[in-house]
Amino acid sequence: MKSDPFIPVLFDFPEFFETERLLVRAPQWGDGAVVNEAIRESLEELKPWMPFAQSIPALEESEIYARDSRLKFLNRTMLNMLIFHKEEGTFLGCTGLHHIDWETRCFEAGYWLRTTCTGKGYITEAVNGITRFAIEELAANRIEIRCSGRNARSAAVAERAGFLLDGILRLNALGLDGELHDSKVYAKVRGAEF
């Protein structure tokens, strides 16, 4: 007997989670302003790695991102989430789960942090939180972090969060600088790391 197909849009799970210092939640209408402010502040640090940070976005572009992310969260095709400081309410950056394969329950975690908030452990805390969220709420079997071989700070976050280096894909991705980059693939898998 064939089982019913899994339909992600019908899968219910929370739209937020908390860590010791952070509130991480799904985007909402109106979030574009705080995202825009953080991108403007952090443009030089984000520019080498993030396609959305190649120029200063208009406020409307950031609001479109927030609304589009909200819709993708609801239809379960991409789970972008915003990171806020729990006590202060300050917007710190973004994390999320991308390249989702619901059949195998494999996810890729991504993240960025605004410049004035780096060096305080927030992004590692957020990555640990999104990892727990994927395991506990989404029944993840595999969670990956991929980054350019040249992005030492992103690789350091993956390592601090306990992800193991599965391998390096040599010269497999065109960087935003127009050059070929290696890609580091880190992962946590059910039965080994969780």
PDB file of C-alpha atoms in Angstrom:
ATOM      1  CA  MET A   1       0.000   0.000   0.000  1.00  0.00           C
ATOM      2  CA  LYS A   2       1.413   3.366  -1.004  1.00  0.00           C
ATOM      3  CA  SER A   3       1.634   5.957   1.749  1.00  0.00           C
ATOM      4  CA  ASP A   4       0.204   9.429   1.314  1.00  0.00           C
ATOM      5  CA  PRO A   5       2.684  11.936  -0.121  1.00  0.00           C
ATOM      6  CA  PHE A   6       4.152  14.463   2.289  1.00  0.00           C
ATOM      7  CA  ILE A   7       2.885  17.957   1.485  1.00  0.00           C
ATOM      8  CA  PRO A   8       5.181  20.512   3.177  1.00  0.00           C
ATOM      9  CA  VAL A   9       2.645  23.365   3.186  1.00  0.00           C
ATOM     10  CA  LEU A  10       0.470  21.264   5.524  1.00  0.00           C
ATOM     11  CA  PHE A  11       3.336  20.664   7.970  1.00  0.00           C
ATOM     12  CA  ASP A  12       2.812  22.707  11.148  1.00  0.00           C
ATOM     13  CA  PHE A  13       5.737  23.903  13.233  1.00  0.00           C
ATOM     14  CA  PRO A  14       6.509  27.025  15.281  1.00  0.00           C
ATOM     15  CA  GLU A  15       7.398  30.300  13.591  1.00  0.00           C
ATOM     16  CA  PHE A  16       9.986  31.193  16.227  1.00  0.00           C
ATOM     17  CA  PHE A  17      12.399  29.801  18.764  1.00  0.00           C
ATOM     18  CA  GLU A  18      14.442  31.284  21.585  1.00  0.00           C
ATOM     19  CA  THR A  19      17.967  30.732  22.798  1.00  0.00           C
ATOM     20  CA  GLU A  20      19.607  32.144  25.895  1.00  0.00           C
ATOM     21  CA  ARG A  21      19.925  35.659  24.420  1.00  0.00           C
ATOM     22  CA  LEU A  22      18.056  35.520  21.124  1.00  0.00           C
ATOM     23  CA  LEU A  23      14.584  35.468  19.634  1.00  0.00           C
ATOM     24  CA  VAL A  24      14.648  33.985  16.137  1.00  0.00           C
ATOM     25  CA  ARG A  25      11.426  34.286  14.173  1.00  0.00           C
ATOM     26  CA  ALA A  26       9.886  34.074  10.731  1.00  0.00           C
ATOM     27  CA  PRO A  27       9.767  37.353   8.791  1.00  0.00           C
ATOM     28  CA  GLN A  28       6.693  39.543   8.985  1.00  0.00           C
ATOM     29  CA  TRP A  29       5.254  42.356   6.885  1.00  0.00           C
ATOM     30  CA  GLY A  30       7.128  45.517   7.860  1.00  0.00           C
ATOM     31  CA  ASP A  31      10.465  43.852   8.704  1.00  0.00           C
ATOM     32  CA  GLY A  32      12.136  45.395   5.661  1.00  0.00           C
ATOM     33  CA  ALA A  33      13.176  48.545   7.547  1.00  0.00           C
ATOM     34  CA  VAL A  34      15.319  46.766  10.163  1.00  0.00           C
ATOM     35  CA  VAL A  35      16.832  44.452   7.551  1.00  0.00           C
ATOM     36  CA  ASN A  36      17.648  47.433   5.336  1.00  0.00           C
ATOM     37  CA  GLU A  37      19.336  49.304   8.181  1.00  0.00           C
ATOM     38  CA  ALA A  38      21.518  46.283   9.017  1.00  0.00           C
ATOM     39  CA  ILE A  39      22.531  45.707   5.396  1.00  0.00           C
ATOM     40  CA  ARG A  40      23.446  49.377   4.974  1.00  0.00           C
ATOM     41  CA  GLU A  41      25.585  49.210   8.127  1.00  0.00           C
ATOM     42  CA  SER A  42      27.271  45.949   7.092  1.00  0.00           C
ATOM     43  CA  LEU A  43      27.574  46.305   3.319  1.00  0.00           C
ATOM     44  CA  GLU A  44      31.373  46.107   3.099  1.00  0.00           C
ATOM     45  CA  GLU A  45      31.567  42.958   5.259  1.00  0.00           C
ATOM     46  CA  LEU A  46      28.663  41.245   3.455  1.00  0.00           C
ATOM     47  CA  LYS A  47      29.571  42.247  -0.098  1.00  0.00           C
ATOM     48  CA  PRO A  48      32.168  39.504  -0.789  1.00  0.00           C
ATOM     49  CA  TRP A  49      29.754  36.713   0.220  1.00  0.00           C
ATOM     50  CA  MET A  50      26.112  37.796  -0.117  1.00  0.00           C
ATOM     51  CA  PRO A  51      24.430  38.444  -3.494  1.00  0.00           C
ATOM     52  CA  PHE A  52      21.887  40.793  -1.892  1.00  0.00           C
ATOM     53  CA  ALA A  53      24.669  43.066  -0.600  1.00  0.00           C
ATOM     54  CA  GLN A  54      26.262  44.151  -3.869  1.00  0.00           C
ATOM     55  CA  SER A  55      24.841  47.644  -3.523  1.00  0.00           C
ATOM     56  CA  ILE A  56      22.831  49.554  -0.956  1.00  0.00           C
ATOM     57  CA  PRO A  57      19.256  48.294  -1.289  1.00  0.00           C
ATOM     58  CA  ALA A  58      16.293  50.599  -1.415  1.00  0.00           C
ATOM     59  CA  LEU A  59      13.928  50.317   1.533  1.00  0.00           C
ATOM     60  CA  GLU A  60      11.286  48.866  -0.819  1.00  0.00           C
ATOM     61  CA  GLU A  61      13.696  46.098  -1.911  1.00  0.00           C
ATOM     62  CA  SER A  62      14.240  45.065   1.707  1.00  0.00           C
ATOM     63  CA  GLU A  63      10.493  45.047   2.347  1.00  0.00           C
ATOM     64  CA  ILE A  64       9.980  42.894  -0.755  1.00  0.00           C
ATOM     65  CA  TYR A  65      12.607  40.497   0.661  1.00  0.00           C
ATOM     66  CA  ALA A  66      10.758  40.354   4.006  1.00  0.00           C
ATOM     67  CA  ARG A  67       7.377  39.723   2.371  1.00  0.00           C
ATOM     68  CA  ASP A  68       8.754  37.168  -0.084  1.00  0.00           C
ATOM     69  CA  SER A  69      10.528  35.396   2.788  1.00  0.00           C
ATOM     70  CA  ARG A  70       7.259  35.345   4.731  1.00  0.00           C
ATOM     71  CA  LEU A  71       5.454  33.673   1.823  1.00  0.00           C
ATOM     72  CA  LYS A  72       8.244  31.127   1.309  1.00  0.00           C
ATOM     73  CA  PHE A  73       8.174  30.336   5.041  1.00  0.00           C
ATOM     74  CA  LEU A  74       4.437  29.707   4.870  1.00  0.00           C
ATOM     75  CA  ASN A  75       4.686  27.454   1.816  1.00  0.00           C
ATOM     76  CA  ARG A  76       7.749  25.741   3.339  1.00  0.00           C
ATOM     77  CA  THR A  77      10.088  26.248   0.361  1.00  0.00           C
ATOM     78  CA  MET A  78      12.637  28.328   2.306  1.00  0.00           C
ATOM     79  CA  LEU A  79      12.747  29.095   6.014  1.00  0.00           C
ATOM     80  CA  ASN A  80      14.457  32.482   6.386  1.00  0.00           C
ATOM     81  CA  MET A  81      14.360  33.761   9.963  1.00  0.00           C
ATOM     82  CA  LEU A  82      15.303  37.050  11.625  1.00  0.00           C
ATOM     83  CA  ILE A  83      17.513  37.215  14.717  1.00  0.00           C
ATOM     84  CA  PHE A  84      16.673  39.678  17.508  1.00  0.00           C
ATOM     85  CA  HIS A  85      18.249  40.289  20.895  1.00  0.00           C
ATOM     86  CA  LYS A  86      15.617  39.059  23.360  1.00  0.00           C
ATOM     87  CA  GLU A  87      16.023  41.779  25.987  1.00  0.00           C
ATOM     88  CA  GLU A  88      16.944  44.756  23.819  1.00  0.00           C
ATOM     89  CA  GLY A  89      14.753  43.943  20.796  1.00  0.00           C
ATOM     90  CA  THR A  90      17.638  44.866  18.452  1.00  0.00           C
ATOM     91  CA  PHE A  91      17.711  43.238  15.009  1.00  0.00           C
ATOM     92  CA  LEU A  92      21.016  41.358  14.761  1.00  0.00           C
ATOM     93  CA  GLY A  93      20.898  39.495  11.448  1.00  0.00           C
ATOM     94  CA  CYS A  94      19.422  36.484   9.696  1.00  0.00           C
ATOM     95  CA  THR A  95      19.624  32.738   9.743  1.00  0.00           C
ATOM     96  CA  GLY A  96      17.496  30.128   8.069  1.00  0.00           C
ATOM     97  CA  LEU A  97      17.193  26.809   6.304  1.00  0.00           C
ATOM     98  CA  HIS A  98      17.568  26.674   2.526  1.00  0.00           C
ATOM     99  CA  HIS A  99      17.865  24.073  -0.232  1.00  0.00           C
ATOM    100  CA  ILE A 100      15.272  22.026   1.625  1.00  0.00           C
ATOM    101  CA  ASP A 101      14.654  18.399   0.707  1.00  0.00           C
ATOM    102  CA  TRP A 102      11.546  17.406   2.647  1.00  0.00           C
ATOM    103  CA  GLU A 103      11.655  13.779   1.474  1.00  0.00           C
ATOM    104  CA  THR A 104      15.095  13.145   2.977  1.00  0.00           C
ATOM    105  CA  ARG A 105      14.775  15.882   5.632  1.00  0.00           C
ATOM    106  CA  CYS A 106      18.024  17.539   4.575  1.00  0.00           C
ATOM    107  CA  PHE A 107      18.537  21.266   5.085  1.00  0.00           C
ATOM    108  CA  GLU A 108      21.256  23.845   4.502  1.00  0.00           C
ATOM    109  CA  ALA A 109      21.699  26.462   7.216  1.00  0.00           C
ATOM    110  CA  GLY A 110      22.719  29.993   6.318  1.00  0.00           C
ATOM    111  CA  TYR A 111      23.461  33.098   8.359  1.00  0.00           C
ATOM    112  CA  TRP A 112      24.741  36.655   8.463  1.00  0.00           C
ATOM    113  CA  LEU A 113      25.180  39.172  11.259  1.00  0.00           C
ATOM    114  CA  ARG A 114      25.243  42.955  11.246  1.00  0.00           C
ATOM    115  CA  THR A 115      28.718  44.414  11.714  1.00  0.00           C
ATOM    116  CA  THR A 116      28.166  46.117  15.089  1.00  0.00           C
ATOM    117  CA  CYS A 117      27.048  42.822  16.641  1.00  0.00           C
ATOM    118  CA  THR A 118      29.949  40.579  15.613  1.00  0.00           C
ATOM    119  CA  GLY A 119      32.402  39.095  18.100  1.00  0.00           C
ATOM    120  CA  LYS A 120      29.804  38.447  20.802  1.00  0.00           C
ATOM    121  CA  GLY A 121      28.871  34.843  19.974  1.00  0.00           C
ATOM    122  CA  TYR A 122      25.417  35.735  18.628  1.00  0.00           C
ATOM    123  CA  ILE A 123      25.754  33.986  15.281  1.00  0.00           C
ATOM    124  CA  THR A 124      27.098  30.760  16.793  1.00  0.00           C
ATOM    125  CA  GLU A 125      24.193  30.850  19.258  1.00  0.00           C
ATOM    126  CA  ALA A 126      21.749  31.387  16.384  1.00  0.00           C
ATOM    127  CA  VAL A 127      23.266  28.538  14.339  1.00  0.00           C
ATOM    128  CA  ASN A 128      23.040  26.212  17.337  1.00  0.00           C
ATOM    129  CA  GLY A 129      19.415  27.318  17.723  1.00  0.00           C
ATOM    130  CA  ILE A 130      18.455  26.762  14.074  1.00  0.00           C
ATOM    131  CA  THR A 131      20.157  23.360  14.255  1.00  0.00           C
ATOM    132  CA  ARG A 132      18.081  22.357  17.294  1.00  0.00           C
ATOM    133  CA  PHE A 133      14.967  23.727  15.569  1.00  0.00           C
ATOM    134  CA  ALA A 134      15.673  21.587  12.484  1.00  0.00           C
ATOM    135  CA  ILE A 135      16.259  18.482  14.605  1.00  0.00           C
ATOM    136  CA  GLU A 136      13.374  18.875  17.062  1.00  0.00           C
ATOM    137  CA  GLU A 137      10.691  20.515  14.914  1.00  0.00           C
ATOM    138  CA  LEU A 138      11.524  19.355  11.369  1.00  0.00           C
ATOM    139  CA  ALA A 139      12.953  15.853  12.067  1.00  0.00           C
ATOM    140  CA  ALA A 140      16.156  16.702  10.197  1.00  0.00           C
ATOM    141  CA  ASN A 141      18.425  13.874   9.121  1.00  0.00           C
ATOM    142  CA  ARG A 142      21.178  16.110   7.766  1.00  0.00           C
ATOM    143  CA  ILE A 143      21.983  19.787   8.222  1.00  0.00           C
ATOM    144  CA  GLU A 144      24.694  21.375   6.078  1.00  0.00           C
ATOM    145  CA  ILE A 145      26.604  24.626   6.135  1.00  0.00           C
ATOM    146  CA  ARG A 146      28.308  25.572   2.868  1.00  0.00           C
ATOM    147  CA  CYS A 147      30.676  28.472   2.476  1.00  0.00           C
ATOM    148  CA  SER A 148      33.404  29.729   0.215  1.00  0.00           C
ATOM    149  CA  GLY A 149      36.800  28.297   1.025  1.00  0.00           C
ATOM    150  CA  ARG A 150      37.892  31.925   1.302  1.00  0.00           C
ATOM    151  CA  ASN A 151      35.271  32.819   3.949  1.00  0.00           C
ATOM    152  CA  ALA A 152      37.236  31.977   7.112  1.00  0.00           C
ATOM    153  CA  ARG A 153      34.722  33.664   9.432  1.00  0.00           C
ATOM    154  CA  SER A 154      31.781  31.602   8.140  1.00  0.00           C
ATOM    155  CA  ALA A 155      33.829  28.395   8.370  1.00  0.00           C
ATOM    156  CA  ALA A 156      34.778  29.276  11.956  1.00  0.00           C
ATOM    157  CA  VAL A 157      31.071  29.602  12.873  1.00  0.00           C
ATOM    158  CA  ALA A 158      30.356  26.129  11.445  1.00  0.00           C
ATOM    159  CA  GLU A 159      33.258  24.663  13.409  1.00  0.00           C
ATOM    160  CA  ARG A 160      32.297  26.414  16.679  1.00  0.00           C
ATOM    161  CA  ALA A 161      28.757  25.052  16.237  1.00  0.00           C
ATOM    162  CA  GLY A 162      30.129  21.505  16.041  1.00  0.00           C
ATOM    163  CA  PHE A 163      29.641  20.890  12.323  1.00  0.00           C
ATOM    164  CA  LEU A 164      32.168  18.505  10.771  1.00  0.00           C
ATOM    165  CA  LEU A 165      33.901  19.225   7.486  1.00  0.00           C
ATOM    166  CA  ASP A 166      32.553  16.670   4.997  1.00  0.00           C
ATOM    167  CA  GLY A 167      34.797  17.903   2.235  1.00  0.00           C
ATOM    168  CA  ILE A 168      35.986  20.672  -0.009  1.00  0.00           C
ATOM    169  CA  LEU A 169      34.546  20.972  -3.498  1.00  0.00           C
ATOM    170  CA  ARG A 170      37.430  22.373  -5.465  1.00  0.00           C
ATOM    171  CA  LEU A 171      36.736  25.366  -7.717  1.00  0.00           C
ATOM    172  CA  ASN A 172      33.029  24.543  -7.960  1.00  0.00           C
ATOM    173  CA  ALA A 173      31.398  27.926  -7.376  1.00  0.00           C
ATOM    174  CA  LEU A 174      31.694  31.298  -9.037  1.00  0.00           C
ATOM    175  CA  GLY A 175      32.322  33.865  -6.335  1.00  0.00           C
ATOM    176  CA  LEU A 176      30.862  37.341  -6.350  1.00  0.00           C
ATOM    177  CA  ASP A 177      34.339  38.565  -7.318  1.00  0.00           C
ATOM    178  CA  GLY A 178      34.000  36.671 -10.631  1.00  0.00           C
ATOM    179  CA  GLU A 179      36.607  34.056  -9.665  1.00  0.00           C
ATOM    180  CA  LEU A 180      36.128  30.341  -9.035  1.00  0.00           C
ATOM    181  CA  HIS A 181      36.088  29.454  -5.345  1.00  0.00           C
ATOM    182  CA  ASP A 182      36.369  26.199  -3.456  1.00  0.00           C
ATOM    183  CA  SER A 183      33.294  25.359  -1.341  1.00  0.00           C
ATOM    184  CA  LYS A 184      33.600  23.957   2.156  1.00  0.00           C
ATOM    185  CA  VAL A 185      30.761  21.598   3.081  1.00  0.00           C
ATOM    186  CA  TYR A 186      30.146  21.100   6.794  1.00  0.00           C
ATOM    187  CA  ALA A 187      27.417  18.839   8.173  1.00  0.00           C
ATOM    188  CA  LYS A 188      25.717  17.316  11.177  1.00  0.00           C
ATOM    189  CA  VAL A 189      23.910  14.023  10.568  1.00  0.00           C
ATOM    190  CA  ARG A 190      21.406  12.015  12.585  1.00  0.00           C
ATOM    191  CA  GLY A 191      23.005   9.123  14.425  1.00  0.00           C
ATOM    192  CA  ALA A 192      26.453  10.698  14.407  1.00  0.00           C
ATOM    193  CA  GLU A 193      26.380  14.317  15.570  1.00  0.00           C
ATOM    194  CA  PHE A 194      22.821  14.285  16.956  1.00  0.00           C
TER     195      PHE A 194
END
